[in-house]
């Protein structure tokens, strides 16, 4: 949960970078809530009723981490592209 909070805070701090992000991050942003909801349900099933399966918990955490990794990677890539574009425009303005 703390990892997702950090990524969300980075997103909100740089809205111009968000416009450079691809479609994979958009899909991941909306899909990240599915493993979170399933994790909460299976957490209750596993601990309260004793009928859950640890493998389901593992794969939901794996899916969450994958979506979070896609978001972080795409954000970093978009930030680097934006930084490169800013440096190129600075060089053109100086000449």
Short mmCIF file of the C-alpha atoms (twelve columns), coordinates in Angstrom:
data_MODEL
# 
_entry.id   MODEL 
# 
loop_
_atom_site.group_PDB 
_atom_site.id 
_atom_site.type_symbol 
_atom_site.label_atom_id 
_atom_site.label_alt_id 
_atom_site.label_comp_id 
_atom_site.label_asym_id 
_atom_site.label_seq_id 
_atom_site.Cartn_x 
_atom_site.Cartn_y 
_atom_site.Cartn_z 
_atom_site.pdbx_PDB_model_num 
ATOM 1  C CA . UNK A 1  0.000   0.000   0.000   1 
ATOM 2  C CA . UNK A 2  2.863   2.386   0.788   1 
ATOM 3  C CA . UNK A 3  4.432   1.709   -2.603  1 
ATOM 4  C CA . UNK A 4  1.246   2.689   -4.374  1 
ATOM 5  C CA . UNK A 5  1.013   5.864   -2.288  1 
ATOM 6  C CA . UNK A 6  4.520   6.863   -3.345  1 
ATOM 7  C CA . UNK A 7  3.772   6.270   -7.028  1 
ATOM 8  C CA . UNK A 8  0.508   8.206   -6.781  1 
ATOM 9  C CA . UNK A 9  2.289   11.123  -5.069  1 
ATOM 10 C CA . UNK A 10 4.891   11.197  -7.854  1 
ATOM 11 C CA . UNK A 11 2.112   11.234  -10.432 1 
ATOM 12 C CA . UNK A 12 0.388   14.161  -8.793  1 
ATOM 13 C CA . UNK A 13 3.623   16.152  -8.516  1 
ATOM 14 C CA . UNK A 14 4.312   16.096  -12.252 1 
ATOM 15 C CA . UNK A 15 1.181   16.287  -14.402 1 
ATOM 16 C CA . UNK A 16 3.102   17.081  -17.601 1 
ATOM 17 C CA . UNK A 17 4.882   13.763  -17.363 1 
ATOM 18 C CA . UNK A 18 1.515   12.007  -17.114 1 
ATOM 19 C CA . UNK A 19 0.623   13.241  -20.583 1 
ATOM 20 C CA . UNK A 20 3.667   11.414  -22.000 1 
ATOM 21 C CA . UNK A 21 2.797   8.060   -20.437 1 
ATOM 22 C CA . UNK A 22 1.544   5.243   -22.648 1 
ATOM 23 C CA . UNK A 23 -1.598  3.153   -22.741 1 
ATOM 24 C CA . UNK A 24 -0.080  0.335   -20.683 1 
ATOM 25 C CA . UNK A 25 0.092   2.596   -17.666 1 
ATOM 26 C CA . UNK A 26 -3.526  3.655   -18.136 1 
ATOM 27 C CA . UNK A 27 -4.625  0.030   -18.162 1 
ATOM 28 C CA . UNK A 28 -2.426  -0.726  -15.155 1 
ATOM 29 C CA . UNK A 29 -3.807  2.259   -13.247 1 
ATOM 30 C CA . UNK A 30 -7.353  0.959   -13.525 1 
ATOM 31 C CA . UNK A 31 -6.419  -2.710  -13.162 1 
ATOM 32 C CA . UNK A 32 -4.419  -2.268  -9.949  1 
ATOM 33 C CA . UNK A 33 -7.648  -2.097  -7.953  1 
ATOM 34 C CA . UNK A 34 -8.653  -5.633  -8.959  1 
ATOM 35 C CA . UNK A 35 -5.818  -7.413  -7.098  1 
ATOM 36 C CA . UNK A 36 -6.301  -5.091  -4.130  1 
ATOM 37 C CA . UNK A 37 -9.997  -5.963  -3.881  1 
ATOM 38 C CA . UNK A 38 -9.316  -9.665  -4.346  1 
ATOM 39 C CA . UNK A 39 -6.545  -9.538  -1.751  1 
ATOM 40 C CA . UNK A 40 -8.911  -8.053  0.827   1 
ATOM 41 C CA . UNK A 41 -11.530 -10.713 0.079   1 
ATOM 42 C CA . UNK A 42 -9.065  -13.596 0.237   1 
ATOM 43 C CA . UNK A 43 -7.473  -12.169 3.374   1 
ATOM 44 C CA . UNK A 44 -10.857 -12.398 5.057   1 
ATOM 45 C CA . UNK A 45 -11.502 -15.885 3.650   1 
ATOM 46 C CA . UNK A 46 -8.115  -17.180 4.686   1 
ATOM 47 C CA . UNK A 47 -7.880  -15.744 8.183   1 
ATOM 48 C CA . UNK A 48 -11.481 -15.563 9.336   1 
ATOM 49 C CA . UNK A 49 -13.120 -18.613 7.848   1 
ATOM 50 C CA . UNK A 50 -10.007 -20.687 7.172   1 
ATOM 51 C CA . UNK A 51 -11.135 -21.613 3.664   1 
ATOM 52 C CA . UNK A 52 -8.742  -19.486 1.594   1 
ATOM 53 C CA . UNK A 53 -5.606  -20.534 -0.227  1 
ATOM 54 C CA . UNK A 54 -2.160  -18.999 0.200   1 
ATOM 55 C CA . UNK A 55 -1.438  -19.352 -3.521  1 
ATOM 56 C CA . UNK A 56 -4.256  -16.944 -4.319  1 
ATOM 57 C CA . UNK A 57 -2.728  -14.400 -1.947  1 
ATOM 58 C CA . UNK A 58 0.680   -14.848 -3.588  1 
ATOM 59 C CA . UNK A 59 -0.579  -14.345 -7.133  1 
ATOM 60 C CA . UNK A 60 -2.641  -11.314 -6.164  1 
ATOM 61 C CA . UNK A 61 0.439   -9.728  -4.613  1 
ATOM 62 C CA . UNK A 62 2.378   -10.674 -7.734  1 
ATOM 63 C CA . UNK A 63 -0.240  -9.037  -9.983  1 
ATOM 64 C CA . UNK A 64 -0.245  -5.922  -7.802  1 
ATOM 65 C CA . UNK A 65 3.543   -5.694  -7.951  1 
ATOM 66 C CA . UNK A 66 3.511   -6.186  -11.721 1 
ATOM 67 C CA . UNK A 67 0.985   -3.397  -12.269 1 
ATOM 68 C CA . UNK A 68 2.941   -1.144  -9.922  1 
ATOM 69 C CA . UNK A 69 6.171   -1.957  -11.753 1 
ATOM 70 C CA . UNK A 70 4.584   -1.099  -15.101 1 
ATOM 71 C CA . UNK A 71 3.385   2.224   -13.713 1 
ATOM 72 C CA . UNK A 72 6.769   3.078   -12.220 1 
ATOM 73 C CA . UNK A 73 8.681   2.076   -15.333 1 
ATOM 74 C CA . UNK A 74 6.399   4.014   -17.658 1 
ATOM 75 C CA . UNK A 75 6.535   7.065   -15.382 1 
ATOM 76 C CA . UNK A 76 10.328  6.945   -15.308 1 
ATOM 77 C CA . UNK A 77 10.472  6.579   -19.084 1 
ATOM 78 C CA . UNK A 78 8.092   9.512   -19.583 1 
ATOM 79 C CA . UNK A 79 10.132  11.637  -17.165 1 
ATOM 80 C CA . UNK A 80 13.321  10.917  -19.085 1 
ATOM 81 C CA . UNK A 81 11.618  11.757  -22.390 1 
ATOM 82 C CA . UNK A 82 10.340  15.029  -20.945 1 
ATOM 83 C CA . UNK A 83 13.769  15.906  -19.566 1 
ATOM 84 C CA . UNK A 84 15.382  15.192  -22.928 1 
ATOM 85 C CA . UNK A 85 12.829  17.368  -24.720 1 
ATOM 86 C CA . UNK A 86 13.451  20.224  -22.263 1 
ATOM 87 C CA . UNK A 87 17.214  19.996  -22.771 1 
ATOM 88 C CA . UNK A 88 16.855  20.004  -26.560 1 
ATOM 89 C CA . UNK A 89 14.633  23.082  -26.525 1 
ATOM 90 C CA . UNK A 90 17.084  24.865  -24.220 1 
ATOM 91 C CA . UNK A 91 19.930  24.192  -26.667 1 
ATOM 92 C CA . UNK A 92 17.862  25.494  -29.602 1 
ATOM 93 C CA . UNK A 93 16.956  28.677  -27.717 1 
ATOM 94 C CA . UNK A 94 20.603  29.388  -26.803 1 
ATOM 95 C CA . UNK A 95 21.741  29.106  -30.437 1 
# 
